[in-house]
Coordinates of C-alpha atoms and ligand atoms in Angstrom, one line a residue:
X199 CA 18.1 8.9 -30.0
X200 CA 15.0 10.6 -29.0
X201 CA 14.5 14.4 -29.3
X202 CA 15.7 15.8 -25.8
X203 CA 12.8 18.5 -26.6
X204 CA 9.6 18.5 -27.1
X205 CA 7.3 21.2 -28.9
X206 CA 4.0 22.5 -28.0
X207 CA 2.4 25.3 -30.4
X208 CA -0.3 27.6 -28.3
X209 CA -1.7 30.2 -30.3
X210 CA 1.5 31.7 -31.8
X211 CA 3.7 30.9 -29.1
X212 CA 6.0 27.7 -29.8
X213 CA 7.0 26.6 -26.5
X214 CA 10.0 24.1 -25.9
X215 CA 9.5 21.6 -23.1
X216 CA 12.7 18.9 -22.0
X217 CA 12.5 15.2 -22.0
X218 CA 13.4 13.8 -19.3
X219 CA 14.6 10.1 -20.0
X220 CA 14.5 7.6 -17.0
X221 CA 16.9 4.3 -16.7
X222 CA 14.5 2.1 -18.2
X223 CA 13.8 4.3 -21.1
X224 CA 10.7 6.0 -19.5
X225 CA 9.6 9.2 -21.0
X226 CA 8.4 12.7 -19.5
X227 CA 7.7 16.3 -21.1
X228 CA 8.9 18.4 -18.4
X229 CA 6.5 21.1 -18.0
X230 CA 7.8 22.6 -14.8
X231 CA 8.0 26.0 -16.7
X232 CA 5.0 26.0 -19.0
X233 CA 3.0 28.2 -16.2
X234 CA 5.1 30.7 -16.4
X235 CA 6.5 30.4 -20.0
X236 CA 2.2 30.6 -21.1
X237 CA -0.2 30.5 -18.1
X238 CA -1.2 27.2 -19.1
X239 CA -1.3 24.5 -16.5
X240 CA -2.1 20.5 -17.4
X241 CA -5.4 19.2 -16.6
X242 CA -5.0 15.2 -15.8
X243 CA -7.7 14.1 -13.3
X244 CA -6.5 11.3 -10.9
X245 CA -2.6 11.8 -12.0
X246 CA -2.9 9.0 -14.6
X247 CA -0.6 10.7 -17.2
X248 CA 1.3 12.4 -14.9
X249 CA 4.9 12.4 -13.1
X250 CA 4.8 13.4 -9.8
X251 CA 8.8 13.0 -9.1
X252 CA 12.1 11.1 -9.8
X253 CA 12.6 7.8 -8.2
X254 CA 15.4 5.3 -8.4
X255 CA 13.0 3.2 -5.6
X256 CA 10.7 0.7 -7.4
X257 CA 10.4 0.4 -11.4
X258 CA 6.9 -1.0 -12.5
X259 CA 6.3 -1.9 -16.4
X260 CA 2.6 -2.7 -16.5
X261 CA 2.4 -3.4 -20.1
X262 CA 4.9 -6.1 -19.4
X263 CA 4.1 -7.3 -15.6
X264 CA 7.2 -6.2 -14.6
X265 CA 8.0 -5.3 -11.0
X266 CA 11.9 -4.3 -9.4
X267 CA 12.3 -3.3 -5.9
X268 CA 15.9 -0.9 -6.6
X269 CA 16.2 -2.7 -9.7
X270 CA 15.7 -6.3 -8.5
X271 CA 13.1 -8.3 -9.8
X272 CA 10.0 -9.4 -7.0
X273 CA 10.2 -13.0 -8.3
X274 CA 13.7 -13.1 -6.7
X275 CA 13.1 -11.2 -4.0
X276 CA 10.6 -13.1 -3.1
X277 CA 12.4 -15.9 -3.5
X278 CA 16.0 -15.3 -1.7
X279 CA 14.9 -12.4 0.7
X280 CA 13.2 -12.1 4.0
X281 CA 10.9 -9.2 4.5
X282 CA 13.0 -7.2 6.8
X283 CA 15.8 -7.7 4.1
X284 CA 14.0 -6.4 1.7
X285 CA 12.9 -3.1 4.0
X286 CA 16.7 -2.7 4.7
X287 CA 16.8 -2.7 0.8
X288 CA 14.0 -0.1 0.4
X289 CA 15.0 2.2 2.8
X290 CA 18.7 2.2 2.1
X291 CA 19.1 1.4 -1.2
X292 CA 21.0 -1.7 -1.0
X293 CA 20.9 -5.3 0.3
X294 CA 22.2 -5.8 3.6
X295 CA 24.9 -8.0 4.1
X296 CA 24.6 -10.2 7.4
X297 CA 26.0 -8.5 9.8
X298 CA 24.0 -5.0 8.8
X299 CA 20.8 -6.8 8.6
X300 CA 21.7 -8.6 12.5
X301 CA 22.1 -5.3 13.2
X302 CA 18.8 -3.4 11.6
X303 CA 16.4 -6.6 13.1
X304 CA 18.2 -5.8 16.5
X305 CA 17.2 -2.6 16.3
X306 CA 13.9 -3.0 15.3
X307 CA 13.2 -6.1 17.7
X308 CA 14.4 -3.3 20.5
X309 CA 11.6 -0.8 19.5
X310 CA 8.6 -3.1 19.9
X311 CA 6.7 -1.7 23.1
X312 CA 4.7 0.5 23.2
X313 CA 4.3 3.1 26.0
X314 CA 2.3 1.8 28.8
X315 CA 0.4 5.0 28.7
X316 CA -0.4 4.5 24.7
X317 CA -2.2 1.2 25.6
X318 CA -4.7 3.4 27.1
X319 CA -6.0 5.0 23.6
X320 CA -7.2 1.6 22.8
X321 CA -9.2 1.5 25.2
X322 CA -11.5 4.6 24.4
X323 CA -12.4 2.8 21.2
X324 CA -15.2 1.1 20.4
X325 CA -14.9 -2.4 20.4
X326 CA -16.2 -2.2 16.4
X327 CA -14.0 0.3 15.3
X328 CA -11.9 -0.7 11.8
X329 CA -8.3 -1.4 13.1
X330 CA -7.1 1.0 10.1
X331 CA -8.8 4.0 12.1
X332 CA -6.8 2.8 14.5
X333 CA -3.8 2.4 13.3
X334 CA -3.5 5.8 12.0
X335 CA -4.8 7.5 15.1
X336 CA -2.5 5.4 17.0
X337 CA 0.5 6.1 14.1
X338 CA -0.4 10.1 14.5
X339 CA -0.1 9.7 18.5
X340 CA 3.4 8.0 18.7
X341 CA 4.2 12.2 17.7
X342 CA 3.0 13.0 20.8
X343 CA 5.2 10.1 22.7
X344 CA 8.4 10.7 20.6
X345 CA 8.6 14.8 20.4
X346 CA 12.6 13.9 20.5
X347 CA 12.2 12.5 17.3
X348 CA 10.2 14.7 14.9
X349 CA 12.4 16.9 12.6
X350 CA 12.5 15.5 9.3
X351 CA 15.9 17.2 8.6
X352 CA 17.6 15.7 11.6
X353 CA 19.4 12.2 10.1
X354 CA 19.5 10.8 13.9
X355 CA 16.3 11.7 14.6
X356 CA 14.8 10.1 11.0
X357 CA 16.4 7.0 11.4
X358 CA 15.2 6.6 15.4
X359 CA 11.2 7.0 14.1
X360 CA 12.0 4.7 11.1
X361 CA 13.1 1.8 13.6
X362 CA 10.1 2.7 16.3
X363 CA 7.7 2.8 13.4
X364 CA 8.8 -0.3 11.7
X365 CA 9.2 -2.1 14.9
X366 CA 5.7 -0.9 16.7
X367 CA 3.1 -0.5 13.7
X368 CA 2.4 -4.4 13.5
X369 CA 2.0 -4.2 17.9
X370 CA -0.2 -1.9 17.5
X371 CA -2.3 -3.1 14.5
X372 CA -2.3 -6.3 16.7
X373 CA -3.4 -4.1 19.8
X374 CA -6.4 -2.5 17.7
X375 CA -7.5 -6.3 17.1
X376 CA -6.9 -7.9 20.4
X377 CA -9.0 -4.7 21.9
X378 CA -11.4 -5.4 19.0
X379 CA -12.1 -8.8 20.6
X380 CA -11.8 -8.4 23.7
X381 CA -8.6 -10.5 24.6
X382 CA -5.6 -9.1 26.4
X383 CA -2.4 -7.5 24.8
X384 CA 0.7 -10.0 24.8
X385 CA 4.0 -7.9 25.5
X386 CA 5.7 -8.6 21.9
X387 CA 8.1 -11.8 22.4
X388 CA 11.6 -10.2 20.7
X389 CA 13.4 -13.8 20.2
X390 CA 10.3 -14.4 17.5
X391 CA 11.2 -13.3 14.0
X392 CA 9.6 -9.3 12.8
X393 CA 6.3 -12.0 11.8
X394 CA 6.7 -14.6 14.7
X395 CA 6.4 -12.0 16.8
X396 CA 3.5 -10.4 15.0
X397 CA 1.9 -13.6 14.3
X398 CA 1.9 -13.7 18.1
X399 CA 0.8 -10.7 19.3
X400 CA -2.1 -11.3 17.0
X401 CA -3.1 -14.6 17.8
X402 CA -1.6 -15.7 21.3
X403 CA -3.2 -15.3 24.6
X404 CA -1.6 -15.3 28.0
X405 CA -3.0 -18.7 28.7
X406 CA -1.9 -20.9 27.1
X407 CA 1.9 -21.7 24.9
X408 CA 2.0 -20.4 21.5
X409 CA 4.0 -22.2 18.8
X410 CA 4.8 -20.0 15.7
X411 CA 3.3 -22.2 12.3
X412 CA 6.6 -21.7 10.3
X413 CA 4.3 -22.2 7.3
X414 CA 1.9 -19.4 8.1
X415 CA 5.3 -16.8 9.2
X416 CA 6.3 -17.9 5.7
X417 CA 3.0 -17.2 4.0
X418 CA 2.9 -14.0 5.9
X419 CA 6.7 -12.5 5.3
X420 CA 6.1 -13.4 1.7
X421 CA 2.6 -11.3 1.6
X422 CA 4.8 -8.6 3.9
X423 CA 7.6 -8.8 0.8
X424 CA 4.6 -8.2 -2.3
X425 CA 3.3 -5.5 -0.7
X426 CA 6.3 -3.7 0.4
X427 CA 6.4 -0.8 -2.2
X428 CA 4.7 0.2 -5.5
X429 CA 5.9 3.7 -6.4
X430 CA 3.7 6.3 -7.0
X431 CA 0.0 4.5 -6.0
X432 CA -2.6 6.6 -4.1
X433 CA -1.1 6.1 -0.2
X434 CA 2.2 6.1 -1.4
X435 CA 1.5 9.8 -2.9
X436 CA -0.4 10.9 -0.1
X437 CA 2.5 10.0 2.2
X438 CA 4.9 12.2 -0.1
X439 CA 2.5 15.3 -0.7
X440 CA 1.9 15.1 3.1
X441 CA 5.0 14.8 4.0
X442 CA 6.2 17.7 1.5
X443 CA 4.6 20.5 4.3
X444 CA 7.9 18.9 6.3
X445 CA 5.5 17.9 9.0
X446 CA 7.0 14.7 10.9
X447 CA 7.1 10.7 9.7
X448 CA 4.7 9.4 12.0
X449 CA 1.9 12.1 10.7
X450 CA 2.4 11.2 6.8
X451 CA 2.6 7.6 7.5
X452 CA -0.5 8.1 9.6
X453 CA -2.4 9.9 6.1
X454 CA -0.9 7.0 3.7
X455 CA -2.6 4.3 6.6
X456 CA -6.4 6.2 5.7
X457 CA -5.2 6.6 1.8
X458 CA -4.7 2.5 1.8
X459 CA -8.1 2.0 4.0
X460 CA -9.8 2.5 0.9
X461 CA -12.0 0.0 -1.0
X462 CA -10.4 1.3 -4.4
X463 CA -6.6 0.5 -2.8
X464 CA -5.6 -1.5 0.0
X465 CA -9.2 -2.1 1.3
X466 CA -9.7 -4.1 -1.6
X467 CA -8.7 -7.0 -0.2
X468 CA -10.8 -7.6 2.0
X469 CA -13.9 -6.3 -0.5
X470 CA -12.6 -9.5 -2.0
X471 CA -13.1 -11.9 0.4
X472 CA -16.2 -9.9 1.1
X473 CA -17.6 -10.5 -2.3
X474 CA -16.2 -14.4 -2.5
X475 CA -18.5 -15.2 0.4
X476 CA -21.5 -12.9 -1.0
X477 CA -21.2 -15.7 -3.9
X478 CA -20.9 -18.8 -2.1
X479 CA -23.7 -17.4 0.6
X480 CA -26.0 -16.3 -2.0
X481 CA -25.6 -19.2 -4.2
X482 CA -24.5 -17.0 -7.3
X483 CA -22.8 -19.0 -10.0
X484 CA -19.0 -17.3 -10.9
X485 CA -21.0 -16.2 -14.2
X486 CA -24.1 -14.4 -12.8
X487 CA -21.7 -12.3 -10.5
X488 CA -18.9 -11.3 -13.5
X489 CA -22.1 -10.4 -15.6
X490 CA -22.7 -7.8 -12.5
X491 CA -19.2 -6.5 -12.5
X492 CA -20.0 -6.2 -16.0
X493 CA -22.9 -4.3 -15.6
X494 CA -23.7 -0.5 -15.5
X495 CA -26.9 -0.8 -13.5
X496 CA -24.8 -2.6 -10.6
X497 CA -22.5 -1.0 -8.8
X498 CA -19.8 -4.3 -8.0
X499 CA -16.7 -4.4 -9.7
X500 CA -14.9 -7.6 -9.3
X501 CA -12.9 -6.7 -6.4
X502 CA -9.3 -7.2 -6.8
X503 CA -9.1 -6.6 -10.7
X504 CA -7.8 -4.4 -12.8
X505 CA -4.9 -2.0 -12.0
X506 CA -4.2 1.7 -12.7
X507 CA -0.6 0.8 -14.1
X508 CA -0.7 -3.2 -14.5
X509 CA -2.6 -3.4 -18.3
X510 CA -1.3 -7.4 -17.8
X511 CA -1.0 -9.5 -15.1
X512 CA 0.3 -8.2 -12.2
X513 CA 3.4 -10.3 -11.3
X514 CA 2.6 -10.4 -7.2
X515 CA -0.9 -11.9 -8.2
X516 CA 0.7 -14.9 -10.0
X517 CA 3.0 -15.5 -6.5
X518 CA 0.1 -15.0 -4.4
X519 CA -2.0 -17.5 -6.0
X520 CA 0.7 -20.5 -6.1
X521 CA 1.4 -19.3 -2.6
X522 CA -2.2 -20.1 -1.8
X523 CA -2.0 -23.0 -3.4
X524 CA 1.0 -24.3 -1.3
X525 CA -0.4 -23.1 1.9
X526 CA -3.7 -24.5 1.9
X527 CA -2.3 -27.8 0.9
X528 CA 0.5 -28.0 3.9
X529 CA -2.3 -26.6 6.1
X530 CA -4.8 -29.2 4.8
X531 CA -7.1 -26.8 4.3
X532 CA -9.9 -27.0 1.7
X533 CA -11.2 -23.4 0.8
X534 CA -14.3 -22.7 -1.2
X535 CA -13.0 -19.2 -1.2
X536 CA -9.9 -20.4 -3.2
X537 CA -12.5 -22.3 -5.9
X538 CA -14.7 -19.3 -6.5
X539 CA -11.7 -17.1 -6.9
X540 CA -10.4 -19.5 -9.1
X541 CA -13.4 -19.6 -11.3
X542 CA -13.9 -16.2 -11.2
X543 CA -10.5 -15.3 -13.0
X544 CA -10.8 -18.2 -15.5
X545 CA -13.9 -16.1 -16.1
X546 CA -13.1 -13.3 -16.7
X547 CA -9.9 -13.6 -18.4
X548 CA -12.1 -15.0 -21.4
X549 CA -14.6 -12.5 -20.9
X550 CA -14.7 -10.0 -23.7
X551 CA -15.3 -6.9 -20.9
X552 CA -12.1 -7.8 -19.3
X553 CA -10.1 -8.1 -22.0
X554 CA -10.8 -5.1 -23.8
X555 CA -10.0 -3.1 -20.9
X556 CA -7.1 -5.0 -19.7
X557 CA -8.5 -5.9 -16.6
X558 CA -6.2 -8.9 -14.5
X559 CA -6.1 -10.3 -11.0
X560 CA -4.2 -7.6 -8.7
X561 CA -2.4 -8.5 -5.7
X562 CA -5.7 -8.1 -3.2
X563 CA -7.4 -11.2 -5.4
X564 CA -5.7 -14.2 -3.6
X565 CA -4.1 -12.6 -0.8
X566 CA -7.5 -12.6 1.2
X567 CA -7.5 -16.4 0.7
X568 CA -4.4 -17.1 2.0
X569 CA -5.1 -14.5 5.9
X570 CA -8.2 -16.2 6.1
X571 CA -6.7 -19.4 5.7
X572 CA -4.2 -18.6 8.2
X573 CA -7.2 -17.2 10.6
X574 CA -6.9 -13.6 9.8
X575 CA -10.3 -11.2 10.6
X576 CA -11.2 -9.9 7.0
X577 CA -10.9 -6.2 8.7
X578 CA -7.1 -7.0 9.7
X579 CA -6.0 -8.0 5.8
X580 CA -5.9 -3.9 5.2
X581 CA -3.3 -3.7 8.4
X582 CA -1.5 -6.6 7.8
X583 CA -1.3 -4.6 4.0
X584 CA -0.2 -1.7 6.1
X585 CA 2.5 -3.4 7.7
X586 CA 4.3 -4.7 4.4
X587 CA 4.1 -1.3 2.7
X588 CA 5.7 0.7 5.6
X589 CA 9.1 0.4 4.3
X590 CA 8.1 1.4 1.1
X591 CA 6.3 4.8 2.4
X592 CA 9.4 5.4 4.1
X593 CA 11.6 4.7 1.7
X594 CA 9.7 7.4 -0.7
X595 CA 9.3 9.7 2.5
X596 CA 13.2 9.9 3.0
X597 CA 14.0 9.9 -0.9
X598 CA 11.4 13.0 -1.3
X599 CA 13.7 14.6 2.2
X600 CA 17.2 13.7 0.4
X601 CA 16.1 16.0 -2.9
X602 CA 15.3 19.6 -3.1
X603 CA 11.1 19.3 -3.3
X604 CA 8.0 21.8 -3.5
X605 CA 5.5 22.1 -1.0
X606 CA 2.7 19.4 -3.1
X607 CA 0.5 21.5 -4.4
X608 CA -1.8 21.2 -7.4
X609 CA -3.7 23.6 -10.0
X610 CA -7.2 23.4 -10.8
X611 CA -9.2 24.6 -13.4
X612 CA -12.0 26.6 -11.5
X613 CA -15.1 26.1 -13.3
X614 CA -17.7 28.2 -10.3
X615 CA -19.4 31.1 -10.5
X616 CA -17.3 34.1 -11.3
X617 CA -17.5 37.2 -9.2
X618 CA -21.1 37.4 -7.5
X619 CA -22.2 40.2 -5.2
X620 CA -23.4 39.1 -1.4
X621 CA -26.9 40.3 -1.0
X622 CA -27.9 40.5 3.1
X623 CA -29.3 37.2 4.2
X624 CA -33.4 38.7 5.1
X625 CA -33.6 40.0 1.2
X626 CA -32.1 36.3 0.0
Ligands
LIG69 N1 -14.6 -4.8 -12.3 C1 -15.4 -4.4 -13.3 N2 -15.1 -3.4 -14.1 C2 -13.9 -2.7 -13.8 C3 -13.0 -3.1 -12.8 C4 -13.4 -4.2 -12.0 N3 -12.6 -4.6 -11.0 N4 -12.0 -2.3 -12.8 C5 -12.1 -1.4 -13.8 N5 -13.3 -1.7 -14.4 C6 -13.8 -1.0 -15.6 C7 -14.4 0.4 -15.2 O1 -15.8 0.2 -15.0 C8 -14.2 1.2 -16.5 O2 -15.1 0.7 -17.5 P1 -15.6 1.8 -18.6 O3 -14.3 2.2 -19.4 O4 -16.6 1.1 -19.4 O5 -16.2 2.9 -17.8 C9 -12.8 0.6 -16.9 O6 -12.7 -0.7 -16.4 C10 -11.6 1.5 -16.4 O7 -11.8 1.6 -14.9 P2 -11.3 2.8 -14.1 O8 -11.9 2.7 -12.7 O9 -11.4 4.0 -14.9 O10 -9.7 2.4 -14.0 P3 -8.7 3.0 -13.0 O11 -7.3 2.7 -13.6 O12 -9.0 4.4 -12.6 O13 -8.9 2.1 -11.7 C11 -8.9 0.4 -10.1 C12 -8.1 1.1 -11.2 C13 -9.3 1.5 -9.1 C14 -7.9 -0.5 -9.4 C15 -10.1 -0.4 -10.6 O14 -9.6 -1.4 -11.6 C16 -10.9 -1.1 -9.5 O15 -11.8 -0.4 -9.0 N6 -10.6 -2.4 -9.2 C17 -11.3 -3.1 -8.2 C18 -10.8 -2.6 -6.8 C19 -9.4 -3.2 -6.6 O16 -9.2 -4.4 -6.8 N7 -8.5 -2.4 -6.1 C20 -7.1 -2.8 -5.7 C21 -6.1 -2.2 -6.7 S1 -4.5 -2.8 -6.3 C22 -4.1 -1.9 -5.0 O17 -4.5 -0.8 -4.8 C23 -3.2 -2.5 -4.0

């Protein structure tokens, strides 16, 4: 048994501090108290040793590669689940049986429009602007279109903006595209599946037919599934602190959309494909560009390695890469992109560097191969990122909602000037 307390001698003060033990035999110091027990607070830059809640939601081991979704592992829910299943699962807790999940992708297919009127924003962009600016001001604005549905408090009203947002963030990610190249905006098509539909808002045009590839909706709901929730990560914790003022779901979604734009997070994956061309354009052998990533006087990392919490390989990266594997075969497509990346991890997994720092493919490294196999623009991969990890945001958002919670706020350390006197600005 381990000790339920632990001790921290300060000066002459012994102070006891709890441990808290999770269902997988995760350990925390509870030092909820210590502030006022000592006016200490914990300094831990970037959160990396620290607890930020409870969550029965997603369990990650990352010594082991270990990912569960409410305690099922991402190798079977991958393989047995669809990706509005496995939303159904994040949000409520439990796998739907059929009739609730009918009843959920109903629901959702009914939400898909968007407001005539909210076609318009789109419009006032510029035709270059990233789609994950747009997303999130778009995300922010459907508060302006829904004010019947904005307490956080009000069951009815949550579950009403959890259907319209699951149902309208891929039209309008597809809108901030199709405005981005200058093609119409197809009304979504609600016999399609949640990525039929999508796939089709993305790529059809009112000209012509549009068949659905069934190997590219599968390549796609599969991509939707990985990236569906990963507890406490940077846009996941952004959506929770935000959200902890109590101010409505579609304005914390809308922060964790600009937290996962990032080159560090979600933007990575396309940084990856960014940097896979940069080698096959400039002619770089896999070696000259790891000994960059390697190097202090460079600034490239190779994109789409190394993890905060995976210190192995993360278990979505090993799906992703047989996935593009199997889709570039039955699409008989040959990718240079996919050889590079290839190379690149054999690379570095027997490089010294990488090793010692536990550095592995993430779940950005082949998932950039597969969209642009499939004909995905490198600045949709972050969207189409955005749209699996909705459920998961929402899903953390509600379980933050169902628990008693402080307003997020952190301490510093303040290491300024201490008290200065103003002197008038002519004697400055
Ligand atoms: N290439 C080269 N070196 C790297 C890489 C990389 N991809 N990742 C980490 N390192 C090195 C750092 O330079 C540092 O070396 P040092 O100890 O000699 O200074 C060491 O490994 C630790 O790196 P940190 O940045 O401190 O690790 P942290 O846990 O804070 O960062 C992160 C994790 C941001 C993911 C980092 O590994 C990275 O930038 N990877 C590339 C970007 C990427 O793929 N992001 C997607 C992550 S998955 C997701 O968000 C969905």
């Amino acid at each position: 048994m381990p000790p339920e307390k632990a001790e921290l001698r300060y000066g002459e003060q012994v102070i006891e501090l709890p441990v808290i033990e999770g269902s997988q035999s995760e350990r925390a110091v509870d030092i909820s108290n210590l502030r006022a027990e000592t006016g200490l607070v914990t300094l831990d830059p970037g959160y990396a040793n620290t607890g930020s809640c409870e969550s029965n939601i997603t369990f990650i081991d990352g010594e082991q590669g270990i990912l569960h979704y409410r305690g099922y592992p991402i190798e079977a829910l991958a393989e047995h689940c669809g990706f509005l299943e496995v939303s159904y699962l994040l949000v409520n807790g439990r796998l739907p049986n059929r009739a609730e999940l009918d009843e959920f992708t109903h629901s959702i297919r009914n939400h898909t429009m968007i407001h005539e009127d909210f076609r318009l924003f789109f419009r006032a962009l510029p035709k270059d602007a990233h789609p994950m600016a747009a997303c999130s001001a778009m995300v922010s604005a459907l508060a302006t279109f829904y004010p019947d549905s904005l307490d956080p408090r009000d069951p009815t009203e949550v579950e009403i903006s959890i259907h319209r947002l699951l149902a309208k963030l891929p039209t309008i990610a597809a809108y901030a595209y199709k405005h981005s190249i200058g093609q119409p905006f197809m009304y979504p098509e609600n016999s399609l599946s949640y990525v039929g539909n999508f796939l089709r808002l993305m790529f059809a045009t009112p000209c012509e037919d549009f068949v659905v590839d069934p190997v590219v909706e599968k390549a796609v709901d599969l991509l939707l599934i990985l990236h569906a929730d990963h507890e406490q990560n940077c846009s996941t914790s952004t959506v929770r602190i935000v959200g902890s003022s109590h101010v409505n779901l579609f304005a914390a979604i809308s922060a964790g959309i600009n937290a996962l734009w990032g080159p560090r997070h979600g933007g990575a994956n396309q940084e990856v494909i960014a940097m896979l061309r940069a080698i096959a354009d400039e002619g770089l052998t896999g070696r000259e560009f790891v000994e960059r990533a390697k190097s202090r006087d460079d600034t490239s990392r190779l994109m789409g390695f190394g993890h905060r919490v995976y210190k192995n390989f993360d278990p979505r990266a090993k799906i992703i890469k047989k996935a593009a594997f199997d889709v570039l075969e039955r699409l008989g497509i040959h990718s240079r992109l996919l050889e590079i990346a290839v190379e690149l991890e054999e690379l570095a997994l027997k490089d010294d560097y990488f090793i010692k720092r536990n550095l592995y493919p993430n779940v950005d490294f082949y998932s950039g191969v597969i969209y642009t196999a499939i004909g995905t623009p490198e600045n949709m991969f972050t969207p189409n990122f955005a749209i699996g990890r909705l459920p998961g945001w929402i899903a953390q958002w509600l379980e933050m909602h169902e628990h008693r919670h402080k307003i997020g706020r952190p301490r510093q350390i303040y290491t300024g000037a201490t008290q200065r006197a103003v002197t008038k600005i002519d004697e400055r």
